[in-house]
Short mmCIF file of C-alpha atoms (C1' of nucleotides) in Angstrom, two decimals:
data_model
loop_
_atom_site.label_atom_id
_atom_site.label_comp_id
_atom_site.label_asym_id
_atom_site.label_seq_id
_atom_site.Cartn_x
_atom_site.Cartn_y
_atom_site.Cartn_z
CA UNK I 1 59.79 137.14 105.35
CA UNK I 2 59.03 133.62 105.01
CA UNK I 3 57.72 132.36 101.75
CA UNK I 4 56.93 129.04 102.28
CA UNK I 5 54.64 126.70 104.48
CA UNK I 6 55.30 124.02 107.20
CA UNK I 7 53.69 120.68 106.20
CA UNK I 8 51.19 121.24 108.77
CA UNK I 9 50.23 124.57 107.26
CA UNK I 10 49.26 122.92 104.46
CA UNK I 11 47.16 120.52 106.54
CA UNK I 12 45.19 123.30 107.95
CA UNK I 13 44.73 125.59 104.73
CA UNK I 14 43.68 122.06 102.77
CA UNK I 15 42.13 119.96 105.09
CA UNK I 16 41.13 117.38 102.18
CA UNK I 17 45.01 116.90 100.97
CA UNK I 18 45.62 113.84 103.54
CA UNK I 19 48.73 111.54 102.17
CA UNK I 20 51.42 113.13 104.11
CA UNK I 21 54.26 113.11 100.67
CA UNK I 22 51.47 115.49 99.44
CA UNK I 23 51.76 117.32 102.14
CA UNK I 24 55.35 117.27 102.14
CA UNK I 25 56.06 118.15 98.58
CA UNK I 26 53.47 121.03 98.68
CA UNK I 27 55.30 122.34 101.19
CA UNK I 28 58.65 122.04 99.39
CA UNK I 29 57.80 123.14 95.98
CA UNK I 30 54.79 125.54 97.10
CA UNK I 31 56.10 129.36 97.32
CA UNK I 32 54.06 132.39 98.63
CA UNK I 33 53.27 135.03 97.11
CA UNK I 34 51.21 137.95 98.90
CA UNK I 35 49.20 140.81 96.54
CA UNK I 36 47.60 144.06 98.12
CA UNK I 37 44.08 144.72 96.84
CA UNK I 38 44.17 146.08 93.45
CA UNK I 39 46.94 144.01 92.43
CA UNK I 40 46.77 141.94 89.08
CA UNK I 41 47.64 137.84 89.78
CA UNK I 42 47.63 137.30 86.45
CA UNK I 43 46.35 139.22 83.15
CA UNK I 44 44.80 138.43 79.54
CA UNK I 45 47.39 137.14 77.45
CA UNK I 46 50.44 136.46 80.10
CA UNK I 47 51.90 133.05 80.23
CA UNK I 48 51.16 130.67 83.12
CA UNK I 49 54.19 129.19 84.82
CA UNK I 50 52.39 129.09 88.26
CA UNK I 51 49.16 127.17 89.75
CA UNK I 52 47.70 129.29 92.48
CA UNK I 53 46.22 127.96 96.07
CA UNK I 54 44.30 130.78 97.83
CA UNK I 55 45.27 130.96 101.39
CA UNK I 56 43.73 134.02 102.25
CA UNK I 57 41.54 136.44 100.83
CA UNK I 58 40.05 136.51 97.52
CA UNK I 59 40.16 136.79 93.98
CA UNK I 60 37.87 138.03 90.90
CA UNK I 61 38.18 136.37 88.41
CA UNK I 62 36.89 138.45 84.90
CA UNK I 63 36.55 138.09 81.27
CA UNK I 64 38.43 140.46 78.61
CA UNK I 65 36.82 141.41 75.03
CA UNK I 66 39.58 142.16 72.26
CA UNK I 67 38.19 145.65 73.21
CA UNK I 68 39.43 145.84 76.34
CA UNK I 69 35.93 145.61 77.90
CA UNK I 70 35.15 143.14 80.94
CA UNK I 71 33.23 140.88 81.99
CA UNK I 72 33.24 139.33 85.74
CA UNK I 73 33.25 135.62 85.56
CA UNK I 74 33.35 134.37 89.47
CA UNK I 75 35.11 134.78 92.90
CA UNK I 76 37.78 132.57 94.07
CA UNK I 77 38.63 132.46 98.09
CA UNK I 78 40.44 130.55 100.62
CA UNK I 79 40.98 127.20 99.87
CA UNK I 80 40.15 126.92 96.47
CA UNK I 81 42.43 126.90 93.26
CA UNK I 82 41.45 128.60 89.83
CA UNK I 83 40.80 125.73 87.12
CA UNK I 84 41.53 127.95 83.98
CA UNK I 85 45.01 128.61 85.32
CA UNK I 86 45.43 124.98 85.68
CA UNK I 87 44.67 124.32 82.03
CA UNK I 88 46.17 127.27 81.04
CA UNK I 89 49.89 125.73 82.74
CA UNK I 90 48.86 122.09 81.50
CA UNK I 91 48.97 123.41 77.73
CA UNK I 92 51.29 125.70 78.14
CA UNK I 93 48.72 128.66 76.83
CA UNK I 94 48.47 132.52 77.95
CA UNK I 95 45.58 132.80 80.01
CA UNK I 96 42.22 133.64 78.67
CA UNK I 97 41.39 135.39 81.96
CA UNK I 98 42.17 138.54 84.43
CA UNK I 99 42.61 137.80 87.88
CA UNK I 100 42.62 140.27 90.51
CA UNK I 101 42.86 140.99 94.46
CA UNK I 102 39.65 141.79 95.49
CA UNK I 103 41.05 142.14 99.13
CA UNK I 104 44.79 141.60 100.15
CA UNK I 105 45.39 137.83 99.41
CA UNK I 106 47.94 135.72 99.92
CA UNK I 107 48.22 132.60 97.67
CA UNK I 108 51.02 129.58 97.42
CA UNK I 109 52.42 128.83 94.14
CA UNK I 110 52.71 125.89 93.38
CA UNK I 111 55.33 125.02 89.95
CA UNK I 112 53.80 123.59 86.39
CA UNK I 113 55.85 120.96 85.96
CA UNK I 114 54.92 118.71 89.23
CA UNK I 115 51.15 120.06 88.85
CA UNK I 116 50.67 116.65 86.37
CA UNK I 117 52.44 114.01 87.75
CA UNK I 118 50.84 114.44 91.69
CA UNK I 119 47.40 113.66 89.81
CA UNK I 120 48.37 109.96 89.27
CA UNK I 121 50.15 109.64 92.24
CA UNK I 122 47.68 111.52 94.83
CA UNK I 123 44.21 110.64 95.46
CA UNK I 124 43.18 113.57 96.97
CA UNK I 125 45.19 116.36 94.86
CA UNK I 126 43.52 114.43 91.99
CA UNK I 127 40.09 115.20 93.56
CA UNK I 128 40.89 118.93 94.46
CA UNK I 129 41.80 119.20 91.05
CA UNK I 130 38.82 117.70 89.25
CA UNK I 131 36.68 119.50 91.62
CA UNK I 132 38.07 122.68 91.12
CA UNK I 133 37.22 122.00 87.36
CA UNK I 134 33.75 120.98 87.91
CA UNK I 135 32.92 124.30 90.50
CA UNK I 136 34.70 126.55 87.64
CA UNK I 137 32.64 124.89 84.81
CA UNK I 138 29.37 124.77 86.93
CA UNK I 139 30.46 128.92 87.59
CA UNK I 140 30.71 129.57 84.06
CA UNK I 141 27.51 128.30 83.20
CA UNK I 142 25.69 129.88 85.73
CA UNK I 143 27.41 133.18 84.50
CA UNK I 144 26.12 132.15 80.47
CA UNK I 145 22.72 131.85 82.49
CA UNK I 146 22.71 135.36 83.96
CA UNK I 147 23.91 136.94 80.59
CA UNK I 148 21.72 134.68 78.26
CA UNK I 149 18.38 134.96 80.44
CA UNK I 150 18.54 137.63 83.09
CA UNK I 151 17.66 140.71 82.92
CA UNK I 152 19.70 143.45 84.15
CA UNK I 153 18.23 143.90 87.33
CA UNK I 154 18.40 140.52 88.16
CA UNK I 155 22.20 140.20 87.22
CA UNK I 156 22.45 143.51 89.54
CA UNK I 157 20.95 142.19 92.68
CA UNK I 158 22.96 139.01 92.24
CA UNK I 159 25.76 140.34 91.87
CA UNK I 160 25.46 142.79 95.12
CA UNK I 161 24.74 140.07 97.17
CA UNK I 162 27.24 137.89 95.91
CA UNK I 163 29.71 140.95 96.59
CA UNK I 164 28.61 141.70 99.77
CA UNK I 165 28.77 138.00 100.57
CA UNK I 166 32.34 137.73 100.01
CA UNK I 167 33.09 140.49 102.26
CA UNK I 168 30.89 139.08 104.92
CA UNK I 169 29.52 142.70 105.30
CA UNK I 170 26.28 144.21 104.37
CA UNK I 171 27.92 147.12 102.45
CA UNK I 172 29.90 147.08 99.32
CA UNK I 173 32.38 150.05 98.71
CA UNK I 174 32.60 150.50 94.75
CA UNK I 175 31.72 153.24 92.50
CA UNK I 176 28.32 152.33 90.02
CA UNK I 177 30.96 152.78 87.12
CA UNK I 178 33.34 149.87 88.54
CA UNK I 179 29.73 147.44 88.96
CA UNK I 180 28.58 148.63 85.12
CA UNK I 181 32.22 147.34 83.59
CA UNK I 182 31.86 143.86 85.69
CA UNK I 183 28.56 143.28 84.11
CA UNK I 184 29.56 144.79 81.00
CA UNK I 185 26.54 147.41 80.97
CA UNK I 186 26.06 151.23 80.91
CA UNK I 187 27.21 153.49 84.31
CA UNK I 188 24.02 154.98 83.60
CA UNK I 189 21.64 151.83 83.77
CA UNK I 190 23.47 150.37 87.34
CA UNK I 191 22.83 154.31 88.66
CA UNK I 192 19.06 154.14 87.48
CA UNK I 193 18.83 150.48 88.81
CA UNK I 194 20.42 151.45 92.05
CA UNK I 195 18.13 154.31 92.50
CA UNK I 196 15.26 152.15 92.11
CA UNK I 197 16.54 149.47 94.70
CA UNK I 198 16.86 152.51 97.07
CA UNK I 199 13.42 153.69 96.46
CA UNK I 200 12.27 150.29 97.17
CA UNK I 201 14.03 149.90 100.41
CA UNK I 202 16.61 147.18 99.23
CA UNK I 203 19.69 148.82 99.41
CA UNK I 204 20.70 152.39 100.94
CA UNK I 205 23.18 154.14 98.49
CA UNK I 206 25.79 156.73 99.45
CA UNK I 207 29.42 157.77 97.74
CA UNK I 208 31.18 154.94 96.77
CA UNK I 209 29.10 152.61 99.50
CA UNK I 210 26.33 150.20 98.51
CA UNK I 211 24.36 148.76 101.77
CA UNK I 212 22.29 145.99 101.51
CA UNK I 213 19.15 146.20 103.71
CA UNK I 214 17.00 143.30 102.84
CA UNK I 215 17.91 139.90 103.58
CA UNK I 216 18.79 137.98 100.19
CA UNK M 1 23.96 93.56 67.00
CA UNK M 2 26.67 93.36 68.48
CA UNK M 3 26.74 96.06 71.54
CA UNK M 4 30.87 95.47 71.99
CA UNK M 5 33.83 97.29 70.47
CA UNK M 6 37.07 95.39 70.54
CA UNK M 7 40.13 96.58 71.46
CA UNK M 8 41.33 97.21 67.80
CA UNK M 9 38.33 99.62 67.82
CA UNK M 10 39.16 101.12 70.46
CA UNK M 11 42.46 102.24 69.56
CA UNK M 12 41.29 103.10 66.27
CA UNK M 13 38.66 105.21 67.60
CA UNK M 14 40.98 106.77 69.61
CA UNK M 15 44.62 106.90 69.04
CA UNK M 16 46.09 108.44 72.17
CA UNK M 17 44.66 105.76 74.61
CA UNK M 18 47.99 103.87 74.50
CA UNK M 19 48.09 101.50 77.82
CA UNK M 20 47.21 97.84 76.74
CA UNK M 21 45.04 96.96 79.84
CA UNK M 22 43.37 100.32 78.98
CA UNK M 23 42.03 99.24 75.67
CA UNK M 24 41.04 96.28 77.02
CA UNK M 25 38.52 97.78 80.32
CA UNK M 26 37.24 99.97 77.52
CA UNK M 27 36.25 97.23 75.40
CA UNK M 28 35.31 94.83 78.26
CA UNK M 29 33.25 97.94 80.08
CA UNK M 30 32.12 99.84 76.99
CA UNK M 31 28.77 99.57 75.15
CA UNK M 32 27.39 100.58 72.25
CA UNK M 33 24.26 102.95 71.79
CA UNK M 34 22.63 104.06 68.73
CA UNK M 35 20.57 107.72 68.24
CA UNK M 36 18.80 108.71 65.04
CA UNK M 37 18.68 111.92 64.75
CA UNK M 38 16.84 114.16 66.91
CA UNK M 39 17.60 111.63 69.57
CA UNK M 40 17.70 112.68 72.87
CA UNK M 41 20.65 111.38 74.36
CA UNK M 42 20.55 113.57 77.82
CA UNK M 43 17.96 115.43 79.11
CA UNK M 44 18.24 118.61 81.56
CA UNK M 45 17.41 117.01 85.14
CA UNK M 46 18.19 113.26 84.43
CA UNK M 47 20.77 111.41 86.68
CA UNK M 48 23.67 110.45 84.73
CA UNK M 49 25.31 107.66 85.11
CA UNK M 50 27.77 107.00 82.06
CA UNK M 51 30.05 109.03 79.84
CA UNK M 52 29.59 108.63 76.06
CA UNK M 53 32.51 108.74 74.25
CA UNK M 54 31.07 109.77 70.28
CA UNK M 55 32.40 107.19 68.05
CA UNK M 56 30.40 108.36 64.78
CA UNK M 57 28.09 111.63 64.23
CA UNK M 58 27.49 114.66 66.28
CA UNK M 59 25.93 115.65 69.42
CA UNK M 60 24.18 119.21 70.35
CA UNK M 61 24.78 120.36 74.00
CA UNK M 62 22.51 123.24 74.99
CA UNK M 63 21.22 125.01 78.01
CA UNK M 64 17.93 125.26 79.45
CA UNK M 65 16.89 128.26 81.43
CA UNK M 66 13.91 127.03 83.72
CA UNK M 67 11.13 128.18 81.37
CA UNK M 68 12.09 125.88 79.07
CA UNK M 69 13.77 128.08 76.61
CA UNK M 70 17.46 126.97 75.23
CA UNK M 71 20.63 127.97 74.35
CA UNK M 72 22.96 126.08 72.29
CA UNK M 73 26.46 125.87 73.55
CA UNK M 74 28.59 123.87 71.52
CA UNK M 75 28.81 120.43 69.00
CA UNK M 76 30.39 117.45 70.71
CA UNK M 77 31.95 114.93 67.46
CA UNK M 78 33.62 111.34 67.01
CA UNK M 79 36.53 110.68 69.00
CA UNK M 80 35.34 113.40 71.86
CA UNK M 81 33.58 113.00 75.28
CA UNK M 82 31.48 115.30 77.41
CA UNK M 83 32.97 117.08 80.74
CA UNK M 84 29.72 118.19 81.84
CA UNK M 85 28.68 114.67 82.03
CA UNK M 86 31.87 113.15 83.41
CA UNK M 87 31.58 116.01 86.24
CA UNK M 88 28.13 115.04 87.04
CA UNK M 89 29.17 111.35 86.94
CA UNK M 90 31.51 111.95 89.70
CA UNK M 91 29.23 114.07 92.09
CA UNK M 92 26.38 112.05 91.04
CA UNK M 93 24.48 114.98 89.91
CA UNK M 94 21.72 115.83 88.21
CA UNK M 95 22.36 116.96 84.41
CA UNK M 96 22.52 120.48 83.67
CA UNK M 97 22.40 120.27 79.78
CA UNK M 98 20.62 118.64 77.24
CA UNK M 99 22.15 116.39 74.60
CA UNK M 100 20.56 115.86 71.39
CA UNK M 101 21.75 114.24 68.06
CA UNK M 102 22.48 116.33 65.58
CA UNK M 103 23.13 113.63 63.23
CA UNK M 104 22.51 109.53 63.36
CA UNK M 105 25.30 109.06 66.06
CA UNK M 106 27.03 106.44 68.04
CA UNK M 107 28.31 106.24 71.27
CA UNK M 108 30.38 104.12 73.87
CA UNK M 109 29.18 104.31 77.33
CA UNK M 110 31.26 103.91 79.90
CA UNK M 111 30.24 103.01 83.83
CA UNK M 112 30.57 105.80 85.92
CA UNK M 113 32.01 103.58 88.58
CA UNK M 114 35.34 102.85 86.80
CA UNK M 115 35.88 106.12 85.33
CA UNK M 116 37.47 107.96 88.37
CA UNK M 117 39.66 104.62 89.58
CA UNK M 118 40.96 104.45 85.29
CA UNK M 119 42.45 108.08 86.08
CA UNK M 120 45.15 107.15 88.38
CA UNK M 121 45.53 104.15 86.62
CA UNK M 122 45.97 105.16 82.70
CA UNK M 123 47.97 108.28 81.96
CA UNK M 124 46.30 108.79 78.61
CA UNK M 125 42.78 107.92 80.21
CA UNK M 126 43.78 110.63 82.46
CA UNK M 127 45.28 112.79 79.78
CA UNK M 128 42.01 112.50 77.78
CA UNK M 129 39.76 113.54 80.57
CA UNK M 130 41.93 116.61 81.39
CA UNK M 131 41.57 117.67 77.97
CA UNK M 132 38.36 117.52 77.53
CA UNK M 133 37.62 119.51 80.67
CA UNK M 134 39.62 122.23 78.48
CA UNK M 135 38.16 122.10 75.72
CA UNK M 136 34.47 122.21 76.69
CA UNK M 137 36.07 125.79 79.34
CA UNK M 138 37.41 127.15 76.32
CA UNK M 139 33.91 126.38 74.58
CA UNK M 140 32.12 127.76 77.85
CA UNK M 141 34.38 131.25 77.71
CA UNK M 142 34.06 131.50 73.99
CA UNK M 143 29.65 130.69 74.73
CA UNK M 144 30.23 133.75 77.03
CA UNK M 145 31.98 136.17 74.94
CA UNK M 146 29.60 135.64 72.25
CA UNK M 147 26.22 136.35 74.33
CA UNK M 148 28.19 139.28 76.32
CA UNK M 149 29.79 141.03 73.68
CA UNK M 150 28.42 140.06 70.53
CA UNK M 151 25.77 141.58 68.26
CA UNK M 152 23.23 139.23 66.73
CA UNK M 153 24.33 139.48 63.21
CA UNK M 154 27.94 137.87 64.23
CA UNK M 155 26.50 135.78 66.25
CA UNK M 156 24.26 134.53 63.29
CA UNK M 157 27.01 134.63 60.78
CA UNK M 158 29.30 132.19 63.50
CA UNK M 159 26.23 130.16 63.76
CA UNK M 160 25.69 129.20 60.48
CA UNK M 161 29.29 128.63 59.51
CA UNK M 162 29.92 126.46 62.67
CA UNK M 163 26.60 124.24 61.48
CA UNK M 164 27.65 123.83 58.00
CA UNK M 165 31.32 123.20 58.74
CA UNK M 166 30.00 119.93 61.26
CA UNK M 167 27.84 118.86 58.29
CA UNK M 168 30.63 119.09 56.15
CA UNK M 169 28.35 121.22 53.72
CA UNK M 170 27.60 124.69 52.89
CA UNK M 171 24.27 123.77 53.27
CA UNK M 172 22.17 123.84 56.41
CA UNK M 173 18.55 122.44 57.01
CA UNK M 174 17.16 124.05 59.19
CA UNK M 175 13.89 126.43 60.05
CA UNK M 176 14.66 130.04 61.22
CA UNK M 177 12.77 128.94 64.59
CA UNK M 178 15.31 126.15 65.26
CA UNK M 179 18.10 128.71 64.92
CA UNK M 180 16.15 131.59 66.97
CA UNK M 181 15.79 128.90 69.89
CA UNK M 182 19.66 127.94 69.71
CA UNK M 183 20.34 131.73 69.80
CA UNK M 184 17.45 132.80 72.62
CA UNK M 185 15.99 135.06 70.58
CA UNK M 186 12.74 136.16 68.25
CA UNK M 187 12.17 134.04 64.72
CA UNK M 188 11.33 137.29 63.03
CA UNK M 189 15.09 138.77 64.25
CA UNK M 190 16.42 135.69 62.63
CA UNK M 191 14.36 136.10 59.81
CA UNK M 192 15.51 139.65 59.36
CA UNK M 193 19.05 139.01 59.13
CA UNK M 194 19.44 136.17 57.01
CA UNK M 195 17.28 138.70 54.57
CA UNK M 196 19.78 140.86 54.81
CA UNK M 197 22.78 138.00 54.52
CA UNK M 198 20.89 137.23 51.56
CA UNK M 199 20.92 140.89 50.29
CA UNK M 200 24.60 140.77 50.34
CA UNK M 201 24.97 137.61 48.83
CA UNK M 202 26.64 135.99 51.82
CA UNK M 203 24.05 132.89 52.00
CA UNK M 204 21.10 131.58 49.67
CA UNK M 205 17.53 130.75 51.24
CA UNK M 206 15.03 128.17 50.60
CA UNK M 207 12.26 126.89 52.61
CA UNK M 208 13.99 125.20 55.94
CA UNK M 209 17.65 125.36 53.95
CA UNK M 210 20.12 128.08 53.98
CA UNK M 211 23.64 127.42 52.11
CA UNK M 212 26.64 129.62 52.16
CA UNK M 213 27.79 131.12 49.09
CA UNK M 214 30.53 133.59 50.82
CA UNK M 215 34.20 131.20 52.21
CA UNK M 216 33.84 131.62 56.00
"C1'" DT H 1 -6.38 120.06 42.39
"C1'" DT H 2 -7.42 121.64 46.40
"C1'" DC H 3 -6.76 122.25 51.11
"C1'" DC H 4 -4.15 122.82 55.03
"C1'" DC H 5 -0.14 123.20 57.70
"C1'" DT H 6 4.16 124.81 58.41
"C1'" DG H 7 7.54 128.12 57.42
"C1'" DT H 8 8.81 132.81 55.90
"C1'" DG H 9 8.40 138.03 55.06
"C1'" DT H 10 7.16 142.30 56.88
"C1'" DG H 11 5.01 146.23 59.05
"C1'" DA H 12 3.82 148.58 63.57
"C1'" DC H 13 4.79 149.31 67.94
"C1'" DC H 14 7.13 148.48 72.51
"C1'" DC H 15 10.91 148.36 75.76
"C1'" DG H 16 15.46 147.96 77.85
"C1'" DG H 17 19.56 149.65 77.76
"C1'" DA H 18 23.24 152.69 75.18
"C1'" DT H 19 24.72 157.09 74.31
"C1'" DC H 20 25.06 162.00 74.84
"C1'" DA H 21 24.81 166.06 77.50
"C1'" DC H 22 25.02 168.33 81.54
"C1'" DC H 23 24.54 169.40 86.42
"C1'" DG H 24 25.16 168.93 91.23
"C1'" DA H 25 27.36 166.64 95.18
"C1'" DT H 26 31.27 164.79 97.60
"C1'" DT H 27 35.80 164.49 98.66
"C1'" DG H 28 40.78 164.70 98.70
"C1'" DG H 29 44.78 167.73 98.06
"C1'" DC H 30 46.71 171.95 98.96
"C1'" DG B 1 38.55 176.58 103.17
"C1'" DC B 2 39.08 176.38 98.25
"C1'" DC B 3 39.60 174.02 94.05
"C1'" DA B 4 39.67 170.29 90.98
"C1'" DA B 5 38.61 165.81 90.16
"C1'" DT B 6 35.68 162.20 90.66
"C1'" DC B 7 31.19 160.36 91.36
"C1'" DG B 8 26.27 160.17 90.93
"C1'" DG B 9 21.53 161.80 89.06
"C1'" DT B 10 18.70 162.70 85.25
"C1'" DG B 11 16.64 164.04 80.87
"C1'" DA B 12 16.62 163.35 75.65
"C1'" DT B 13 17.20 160.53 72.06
"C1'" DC B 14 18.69 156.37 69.60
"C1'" DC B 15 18.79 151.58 68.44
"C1'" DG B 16 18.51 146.53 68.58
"C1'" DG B 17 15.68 143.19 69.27
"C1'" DG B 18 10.93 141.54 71.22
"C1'" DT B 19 6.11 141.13 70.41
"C1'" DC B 20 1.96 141.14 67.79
"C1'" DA B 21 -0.55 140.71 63.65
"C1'" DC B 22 -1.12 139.10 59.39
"C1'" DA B 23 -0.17 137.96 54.55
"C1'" DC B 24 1.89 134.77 51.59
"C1'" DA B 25 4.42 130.65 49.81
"C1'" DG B 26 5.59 125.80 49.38
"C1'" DG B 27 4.61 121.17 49.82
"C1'" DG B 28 2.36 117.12 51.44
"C1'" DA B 29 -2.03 114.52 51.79
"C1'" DA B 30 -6.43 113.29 50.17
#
DNA sequence: TTCCCTGTGTGACCCGGATCACCGATTGGC
DNA sequence: GCCAATCGGTGATCCGGGTCACACAGGGAA
């Protein structure tokens, strides 16, 4: 199995990298690496050596308490790149996050070391970069928003819709116990909440299946 | 009054920008702006079109949910810049913080325009940026972890000894409403605790002045 | 001094969500 | 088809912090 990409794959899976030796050294130094979903990209505390592109599929992205309890920061999907990781391999720190495969996802490495010098010498990996940093930062406080100011059913019926929007499919297929560790809350409470939803026609409920009825 | 720094400043102000002809835009680009305390340096909404970089005193940056009510983030000091700002320089966004001066505090702006262009330019310019794009994520995460998973009382007792240790004093002036609004929650909660803080002998109280007694 | 305003202390009650306990329903493995 | 494990529903009770009400204290202004 091939693990890396053709100059012009990197053209199509980053149409904003334009100066072809970007393209070109992307290609040479970029490696793939595929994860089923489930599988754990990178977890609290390891070391980063890599900075991940997502080709296909998606990632979440969560928080980890000393106690081992989460907290789900944001989604990352095709065609973007995970900021934290970036200043995680620029400083040489273990990462401060969790990132998993949400779906089966494919994602190109791309080697610490080069990560630095391409931001002087290419425009436009010097914008992806800086933009990934500003959508990650913008993320986080929108996620300090929801946690500071929402309530819990708020946070709830964001955070199905956000789901389901990732998916690109009305129905979600988690257990209530999986949703109450992402938000950091009681199984109990996301049941109740749920319930309610259902009675009020947003969302029909069944084992392990969430389906959202109303448009968001 | 002179609204220039010269290049001597600059460096002195800030060590790691090494490049020559980078001293010299700063100086030649840079002016100087004055807050008294209480100033309102940025508010939530306004179109921002310079960075500050703090060359004396401290800066507040806090959140505002859309009724109006705030929650502190983190304290910006001398030889720092601001991110959020130099993100929504670059898209040309709207602010989505307010910055206030915590103390009688000076700044350098410097024109959006030239910022981005100085990147590819000036490693350390470059350098600088990067890392402060890290440190305010890693004061974003750490914002998150404390409204997610901590009680009140720690995050009261972080609070106070973050406030005193910017003053350089174990003593803080301040009313228990200020510090209920930083924290998003009820004066009387505030109240409450530092009672208790009291009780143990951790702080001493006065009208609008609480000092440490306890080594954080 | 007196008055008034702001800041602080405190009780009573409310409410959202945590925790505990337990039951029933679904489903996968055999 | 049966069993065990997992998942979901629901009541009881607890607890932290919000909200309301009000009393009191300190300090500045006249």
């Amino acid at each position: 199995m091939n693990d890396r990409l053709t100059t012009e794959d990197v053209h199509r899976y980053f149409p904003e990298f334009v100066e072809p030796g970007l393209l070109q050294v992307i290609a040479n130094e970029g490696r793939i690496h595929r994860f089923a979903e489930g599988g754990v990209i990178m977890d609290y505390g390891n070391y980063v050596r890599m900075l991940p592109l997502i080709l296909e599929g998606t990632i979440k992205i969560s928080r980890q308490a000393d106690d081992g309890s989460e907290l789900f920061l944001y989604y990352l999907t095709r065609g973007e790149s995970c900021a934290m990781t970036f200043s995680c391999c620029m400083a040489a720190k273990r990462s401060e996050i969790r990132a998993v495969a949400e779906e089966d996802t494919v994602i190109l490495g791309l080697p610490q070391p080069k990560l630095d010098e391409w931001m002087m010498r290419y425009k436009s990996w010097k914008n992806f970069v800086m933009q990934a940093y500003d959508q990650r930062m913008n993320e986080l406080v929108r996620t300090i928003d929801q946690v500071a100011f929402q309530q819990l059913d708020e946070r709830l019926a964001d955070y199905v819709s956000k789901r389901a929007a990732i998916r690109e499919d009305r129905t979600i297929l988690s257990t209530h116990q999986a949703i109450a560790d992402d938000l950091h809350v009681s199984r109990e409470a996301i049941s109740r909440l749920l319930k309610t939803m259902e009675n009020r026609g947003m969302v029909a409920l069944g084992r392990n299946r969430i389906t959202l009825l109303q448009p968001s």
